[in-house]
Amino acid sequence: MILEVGDARSPQHVVTCALFASKPNYSGSKITGTGGISGCTGTPDACASEVDLEVYLSGPGWVTAATSARQLKCPPPARSTTASLSCDSSASTYSYRTVTLGTIVHDGTDSNTATSAVLNVKCL
């Protein structure tokens, strides 16, 4: 997902940043989702990103299971943050995904989300 804002001082110059959400990882008894802003063309005045780790539940659908702290630095280098939760032993298989909300500011504001591939896991 690309975030894009124009530059009022130079209309032909546009600042763009790439937003990412990595497929969740299951290790031991923890599920972790990572996302953020991987890089920018041009230099934004401000950046923010945060990550939600979502689980799919029958009925309500995708719901937030864990949320990261807000990350307020702009690349470079790539900036990421992580949401994680303990995975209790279960006989059922659950589906998890990472959703990253990112915002950049530079003579305007652009916000959007990036959504990862789904991890299906039965916690042991």
Short mmCIF file of N, CA and C in Angstrom, two decimals:
data_model
loop_
_atom_site.label_atom_id
_atom_site.label_comp_id
_atom_site.label_asym_id
_atom_site.label_seq_id
_atom_site.Cartn_x
_atom_site.Cartn_y
_atom_site.Cartn_z
N MET A 1 0.86 -1.17 0.00
CA MET A 1 0.00 0.00 0.00
C MET A 1 0.91 1.23 0.00
N ILE A 2 0.58 2.21 -0.83
CA ILE A 2 1.37 3.43 -0.95
C ILE A 2 0.59 4.61 -0.38
N LEU A 3 1.28 5.40 0.45
CA LEU A 3 0.75 6.66 0.94
C LEU A 3 1.38 7.77 0.10
N GLU A 4 0.61 8.80 -0.26
CA GLU A 4 1.13 9.82 -1.16
C GLU A 4 0.57 11.20 -0.81
N VAL A 5 1.46 12.20 -0.70
CA VAL A 5 1.04 13.59 -0.51
C VAL A 5 1.86 14.49 -1.42
N GLY A 6 1.24 15.58 -1.89
CA GLY A 6 1.92 16.54 -2.74
C GLY A 6 2.77 17.50 -1.93
N ASP A 7 3.56 18.28 -2.63
CA ASP A 7 4.42 19.29 -2.02
C ASP A 7 4.00 20.64 -2.57
N ALA A 8 3.43 21.51 -1.72
CA ALA A 8 2.91 22.81 -2.15
C ALA A 8 4.01 23.70 -2.72
N ARG A 9 5.26 23.53 -2.25
CA ARG A 9 6.36 24.36 -2.74
C ARG A 9 6.81 23.94 -4.13
N SER A 10 6.55 22.69 -4.49
CA SER A 10 6.96 22.16 -5.79
C SER A 10 5.91 21.15 -6.24
N PRO A 11 4.88 21.61 -6.97
CA PRO A 11 3.75 20.74 -7.32
C PRO A 11 4.14 19.44 -8.03
N GLN A 12 5.25 19.43 -8.76
CA GLN A 12 5.64 18.21 -9.44
C GLN A 12 6.33 17.22 -8.50
N HIS A 13 6.66 17.66 -7.29
CA HIS A 13 7.30 16.79 -6.31
C HIS A 13 6.25 16.17 -5.40
N VAL A 14 6.23 14.87 -5.33
CA VAL A 14 5.28 14.14 -4.50
C VAL A 14 6.05 13.28 -3.52
N VAL A 15 5.61 13.23 -2.27
CA VAL A 15 6.22 12.36 -1.26
C VAL A 15 5.37 11.09 -1.18
N THR A 16 6.02 9.95 -1.34
CA THR A 16 5.33 8.67 -1.22
C THR A 16 6.04 7.79 -0.21
N CYS A 17 5.27 7.01 0.52
CA CYS A 17 5.83 6.06 1.48
C CYS A 17 5.11 4.72 1.33
N ALA A 18 5.85 3.63 1.50
CA ALA A 18 5.29 2.28 1.38
C ALA A 18 4.93 1.75 2.76
N LEU A 19 3.69 1.33 2.88
CA LEU A 19 3.15 0.77 4.11
C LEU A 19 3.14 -0.75 3.98
N PHE A 20 3.50 -1.48 5.05
CA PHE A 20 3.50 -2.94 4.96
C PHE A 20 2.88 -3.59 6.20
N ALA A 21 2.38 -4.80 6.01
CA ALA A 21 1.85 -5.63 7.08
C ALA A 21 2.32 -7.05 6.80
N SER A 22 3.13 -7.60 7.70
CA SER A 22 3.67 -8.95 7.51
C SER A 22 2.71 -10.00 8.05
N LYS A 23 2.70 -11.15 7.39
CA LYS A 23 1.88 -12.26 7.85
C LYS A 23 2.26 -12.58 9.29
N PRO A 24 1.28 -12.80 10.18
CA PRO A 24 1.61 -13.09 11.58
C PRO A 24 2.51 -14.32 11.71
N ASN A 25 3.24 -14.35 12.80
CA ASN A 25 4.16 -15.44 13.10
C ASN A 25 3.71 -16.14 14.38
N TYR A 26 3.71 -17.46 14.38
CA TYR A 26 3.39 -18.25 15.57
C TYR A 26 4.66 -18.95 16.02
N SER A 27 5.09 -18.66 17.24
CA SER A 27 6.30 -19.27 17.79
C SER A 27 6.08 -19.52 19.27
N GLY A 28 6.25 -20.77 19.67
CA GLY A 28 6.04 -21.12 21.07
C GLY A 28 4.59 -20.90 21.43
N SER A 29 4.35 -20.02 22.35
CA SER A 29 2.97 -19.74 22.75
C SER A 29 2.57 -18.30 22.42
N LYS A 30 3.21 -17.72 21.40
CA LYS A 30 2.96 -16.32 21.07
C LYS A 30 2.69 -16.15 19.59
N ILE A 31 1.72 -15.29 19.28
CA ILE A 31 1.44 -14.89 17.90
C ILE A 31 1.79 -13.41 17.78
N THR A 32 2.57 -13.09 16.74
CA THR A 32 3.08 -11.73 16.57
C THR A 32 2.78 -11.23 15.16
N GLY A 33 2.30 -9.99 15.06
CA GLY A 33 2.10 -9.33 13.78
C GLY A 33 2.94 -8.07 13.72
N THR A 34 3.66 -7.87 12.62
CA THR A 34 4.55 -6.73 12.46
C THR A 34 4.16 -5.94 11.22
N GLY A 35 4.24 -4.62 11.33
CA GLY A 35 3.96 -3.76 10.19
C GLY A 35 4.55 -2.38 10.41
N GLY A 36 4.44 -1.54 9.39
CA GLY A 36 4.97 -0.18 9.52
C GLY A 36 5.15 0.47 8.17
N ILE A 37 6.11 1.38 8.10
CA ILE A 37 6.44 2.11 6.88
C ILE A 37 7.84 1.69 6.47
N SER A 38 7.94 1.07 5.28
CA SER A 38 9.23 0.48 4.89
C SER A 38 10.18 1.46 4.24
N GLY A 39 9.67 2.52 3.65
CA GLY A 39 10.54 3.50 3.01
C GLY A 39 9.74 4.60 2.36
N CYS A 40 10.41 5.71 2.07
CA CYS A 40 9.74 6.86 1.46
C CYS A 40 10.58 7.40 0.31
N THR A 41 9.89 7.98 -0.67
CA THR A 41 10.52 8.76 -1.72
C THR A 41 10.19 10.21 -1.37
N GLY A 42 11.21 10.99 -1.07
CA GLY A 42 10.99 12.31 -0.51
C GLY A 42 10.97 12.18 1.01
N THR A 43 10.87 13.30 1.67
CA THR A 43 10.92 13.30 3.13
C THR A 43 9.64 13.89 3.70
N PRO A 44 8.79 13.06 4.31
CA PRO A 44 7.58 13.60 4.94
C PRO A 44 7.93 14.42 6.18
N ASP A 45 7.03 15.33 6.57
CA ASP A 45 7.23 16.11 7.79
C ASP A 45 6.96 15.27 9.02
N ALA A 46 6.04 14.32 8.92
CA ALA A 46 5.70 13.47 10.07
C ALA A 46 5.15 12.14 9.56
N CYS A 47 5.31 11.10 10.36
CA CYS A 47 4.81 9.77 10.04
C CYS A 47 4.24 9.15 11.31
N ALA A 48 3.29 8.27 11.13
CA ALA A 48 2.76 7.49 12.25
C ALA A 48 2.28 6.16 11.71
N SER A 49 2.49 5.12 12.48
CA SER A 49 1.94 3.81 12.12
C SER A 49 1.67 3.03 13.39
N GLU A 50 0.68 2.15 13.30
CA GLU A 50 0.39 1.23 14.39
C GLU A 50 -0.17 -0.04 13.79
N VAL A 51 -0.08 -1.12 14.56
CA VAL A 51 -0.44 -2.44 14.07
C VAL A 51 -1.52 -3.05 14.95
N ASP A 52 -2.51 -3.65 14.29
CA ASP A 52 -3.50 -4.47 14.98
C ASP A 52 -3.29 -5.91 14.56
N LEU A 53 -3.32 -6.82 15.52
CA LEU A 53 -3.34 -8.25 15.24
C LEU A 53 -4.80 -8.66 15.37
N GLU A 54 -5.39 -9.13 14.26
CA GLU A 54 -6.81 -9.46 14.25
C GLU A 54 -7.01 -10.97 14.19
N VAL A 55 -8.11 -11.42 14.80
CA VAL A 55 -8.51 -12.83 14.76
C VAL A 55 -9.90 -12.89 14.14
N TYR A 56 -10.14 -13.95 13.37
CA TYR A 56 -11.46 -14.11 12.75
C TYR A 56 -12.33 -14.97 13.66
N LEU A 57 -13.48 -14.43 14.05
CA LEU A 57 -14.42 -15.15 14.91
C LEU A 57 -15.74 -15.33 14.15
N SER A 58 -16.31 -16.50 14.29
CA SER A 58 -17.60 -16.78 13.67
C SER A 58 -18.63 -15.79 14.24
N GLY A 59 -19.34 -15.12 13.38
CA GLY A 59 -20.33 -14.13 13.82
C GLY A 59 -19.84 -12.72 13.56
N PRO A 60 -18.97 -12.18 14.44
CA PRO A 60 -18.55 -10.78 14.24
C PRO A 60 -17.53 -10.60 13.11
N GLY A 61 -16.85 -11.67 12.71
CA GLY A 61 -15.82 -11.56 11.67
C GLY A 61 -14.47 -11.18 12.27
N TRP A 62 -13.73 -10.30 11.58
CA TRP A 62 -12.40 -9.89 12.03
C TRP A 62 -12.51 -8.93 13.21
N VAL A 63 -11.86 -9.27 14.33
CA VAL A 63 -11.85 -8.41 15.52
C VAL A 63 -10.41 -8.24 16.00
N THR A 64 -10.11 -7.11 16.59
CA THR A 64 -8.76 -6.82 17.08
C THR A 64 -8.49 -7.62 18.35
N ALA A 65 -7.39 -8.38 18.33
CA ALA A 65 -6.99 -9.19 19.48
C ALA A 65 -5.83 -8.55 20.24
N ALA A 66 -5.02 -7.75 19.54
CA ALA A 66 -3.88 -7.06 20.17
C ALA A 66 -3.53 -5.84 19.33
N THR A 67 -3.00 -4.81 19.98
CA THR A 67 -2.63 -3.56 19.32
C THR A 67 -1.23 -3.15 19.76
N SER A 68 -0.46 -2.63 18.83
CA SER A 68 0.88 -2.14 19.14
C SER A 68 0.82 -0.72 19.69
N ALA A 69 1.95 -0.27 20.17
CA ALA A 69 2.13 1.15 20.49
C ALA A 69 2.24 1.90 19.15
N ARG A 70 1.90 3.17 19.13
CA ARG A 70 2.03 3.98 17.92
C ARG A 70 3.50 4.32 17.70
N GLN A 71 3.96 4.14 16.48
CA GLN A 71 5.33 4.42 16.08
C GLN A 71 5.31 5.75 15.33
N LEU A 72 6.14 6.72 15.74
CA LEU A 72 6.05 8.08 15.20
C LEU A 72 7.27 8.55 14.41
N LYS A 73 8.13 7.64 14.00
CA LYS A 73 9.32 8.04 13.25
C LYS A 73 9.15 7.71 11.77
N CYS A 74 9.79 8.54 10.93
CA CYS A 74 9.76 8.33 9.48
C CYS A 74 11.02 7.58 9.04
N PRO A 75 10.90 6.78 7.95
CA PRO A 75 12.10 6.16 7.39
C PRO A 75 13.01 7.23 6.81
N PRO A 76 14.29 6.98 6.52
CA PRO A 76 14.97 5.72 6.75
C PRO A 76 15.49 5.60 8.17
N PRO A 77 15.84 4.43 8.63
CA PRO A 77 15.59 3.14 8.00
C PRO A 77 14.11 2.79 8.11
N ALA A 78 13.75 1.60 7.63
CA ALA A 78 12.37 1.13 7.73
C ALA A 78 11.93 1.20 9.19
N ARG A 79 10.68 1.61 9.41
CA ARG A 79 10.14 1.75 10.76
C ARG A 79 9.00 0.75 10.93
N SER A 80 9.07 -0.04 12.01
CA SER A 80 8.02 -1.03 12.23
C SER A 80 7.64 -1.07 13.70
N THR A 81 6.52 -1.68 13.94
CA THR A 81 6.04 -1.90 15.30
C THR A 81 5.33 -3.25 15.31
N THR A 82 5.15 -3.81 16.51
CA THR A 82 4.66 -5.19 16.63
C THR A 82 3.53 -5.28 17.63
N ALA A 83 2.51 -6.06 17.27
CA ALA A 83 1.43 -6.41 18.19
C ALA A 83 1.54 -7.91 18.45
N SER A 84 1.39 -8.33 19.70
CA SER A 84 1.50 -9.76 19.99
C SER A 84 0.53 -10.16 21.09
N LEU A 85 0.26 -11.46 21.12
CA LEU A 85 -0.62 -12.00 22.15
C LEU A 85 -0.20 -13.42 22.48
N SER A 86 -0.53 -13.84 23.69
CA SER A 86 -0.28 -15.22 24.10
C SER A 86 -1.33 -16.10 23.45
N CYS A 87 -0.89 -17.25 23.02
CA CYS A 87 -1.77 -18.18 22.32
C CYS A 87 -2.03 -19.36 23.26
N ASP A 88 -3.23 -19.41 23.82
CA ASP A 88 -3.59 -20.48 24.74
C ASP A 88 -3.92 -21.75 23.97
N SER A 89 -3.60 -22.90 24.57
CA SER A 89 -3.86 -24.19 23.96
C SER A 89 -5.35 -24.32 23.63
N SER A 90 -5.62 -24.81 22.40
CA SER A 90 -7.00 -24.92 21.94
C SER A 90 -7.13 -26.06 20.95
N ALA A 91 -8.27 -26.70 20.92
CA ALA A 91 -8.54 -27.74 19.95
C ALA A 91 -8.95 -27.14 18.61
N SER A 92 -9.28 -25.86 18.60
CA SER A 92 -9.75 -25.19 17.38
C SER A 92 -8.61 -24.49 16.65
N THR A 93 -8.75 -24.37 15.34
CA THR A 93 -7.83 -23.59 14.52
C THR A 93 -8.43 -22.20 14.33
N TYR A 94 -7.61 -21.16 14.52
CA TYR A 94 -8.05 -19.79 14.35
C TYR A 94 -7.25 -19.11 13.24
N SER A 95 -7.83 -18.09 12.65
CA SER A 95 -7.19 -17.32 11.58
C SER A 95 -6.80 -15.95 12.12
N TYR A 96 -5.55 -15.58 11.86
CA TYR A 96 -5.02 -14.29 12.32
C TYR A 96 -4.48 -13.53 11.12
N ARG A 97 -4.54 -12.19 11.19
CA ARG A 97 -3.92 -11.34 10.19
C ARG A 97 -3.40 -10.07 10.86
N THR A 98 -2.47 -9.42 10.18
CA THR A 98 -1.90 -8.15 10.64
C THR A 98 -2.50 -7.03 9.80
N VAL A 99 -2.93 -5.96 10.47
CA VAL A 99 -3.42 -4.77 9.78
C VAL A 99 -2.61 -3.58 10.27
N THR A 100 -1.99 -2.86 9.35
CA THR A 100 -1.20 -1.68 9.68
C THR A 100 -1.94 -0.43 9.23
N LEU A 101 -2.10 0.53 10.12
CA LEU A 101 -2.64 1.84 9.78
C LEU A 101 -1.47 2.81 9.75
N GLY A 102 -1.29 3.48 8.61
CA GLY A 102 -0.19 4.42 8.47
C GLY A 102 -0.67 5.79 8.02
N THR A 103 0.04 6.82 8.46
CA THR A 103 -0.26 8.20 8.08
C THR A 103 1.05 8.93 7.82
N ILE A 104 1.07 9.74 6.74
CA ILE A 104 2.19 10.64 6.51
C ILE A 104 1.64 12.06 6.34
N VAL A 105 2.47 13.04 6.71
CA VAL A 105 2.11 14.45 6.61
C VAL A 105 3.21 15.18 5.87
N HIS A 106 2.81 15.96 4.85
CA HIS A 106 3.75 16.82 4.12
C HIS A 106 2.91 17.71 3.21
N ASP A 107 2.60 18.90 3.65
CA ASP A 107 1.72 19.80 2.90
C ASP A 107 0.40 19.11 2.56
N GLY A 108 -0.04 18.28 3.44
CA GLY A 108 -1.26 17.48 3.28
C GLY A 108 -1.08 16.20 4.08
N THR A 109 -2.12 15.41 4.14
CA THR A 109 -2.09 14.17 4.92
C THR A 109 -2.67 13.04 4.09
N ASP A 110 -2.06 11.86 4.20
CA ASP A 110 -2.64 10.66 3.60
C ASP A 110 -2.57 9.54 4.63
N SER A 111 -3.66 8.81 4.77
CA SER A 111 -3.74 7.66 5.67
C SER A 111 -4.34 6.49 4.92
N ASN A 112 -3.90 5.29 5.28
CA ASN A 112 -4.46 4.09 4.67
C ASN A 112 -4.07 2.89 5.51
N THR A 113 -4.54 1.72 5.09
CA THR A 113 -4.20 0.49 5.80
C THR A 113 -3.58 -0.51 4.83
N ALA A 114 -2.74 -1.38 5.38
CA ALA A 114 -2.20 -2.53 4.66
C ALA A 114 -2.60 -3.76 5.46
N THR A 115 -3.00 -4.81 4.76
CA THR A 115 -3.46 -6.04 5.42
C THR A 115 -2.61 -7.21 4.93
N SER A 116 -2.18 -8.04 5.86
CA SER A 116 -1.31 -9.17 5.53
C SER A 116 -2.10 -10.37 5.04
N ALA A 117 -1.36 -11.39 4.64
CA ALA A 117 -1.93 -12.71 4.38
C ALA A 117 -2.37 -13.29 5.73
N VAL A 118 -3.19 -14.33 5.68
CA VAL A 118 -3.78 -14.92 6.88
C VAL A 118 -2.93 -16.10 7.37
N LEU A 119 -2.75 -16.17 8.69
CA LEU A 119 -2.12 -17.31 9.35
C LEU A 119 -3.22 -18.12 10.02
N ASN A 120 -3.31 -19.41 9.66
CA ASN A 120 -4.26 -20.32 10.32
C ASN A 120 -3.46 -21.20 11.26
N VAL A 121 -3.83 -21.20 12.56
CA VAL A 121 -3.02 -21.92 13.53
C VAL A 121 -3.90 -22.48 14.66
N LYS A 122 -3.48 -23.65 15.14
CA LYS A 122 -4.07 -24.23 16.33
C LYS A 122 -2.98 -24.16 17.40
N CYS A 123 -3.22 -23.41 18.44
CA CYS A 123 -2.20 -23.23 19.47
C CYS A 123 -2.05 -24.52 20.27
N LEU A 124 -0.81 -24.87 20.55
CA LEU A 124 -0.52 -26.10 21.29
C LEU A 124 -0.15 -25.82 22.73
#
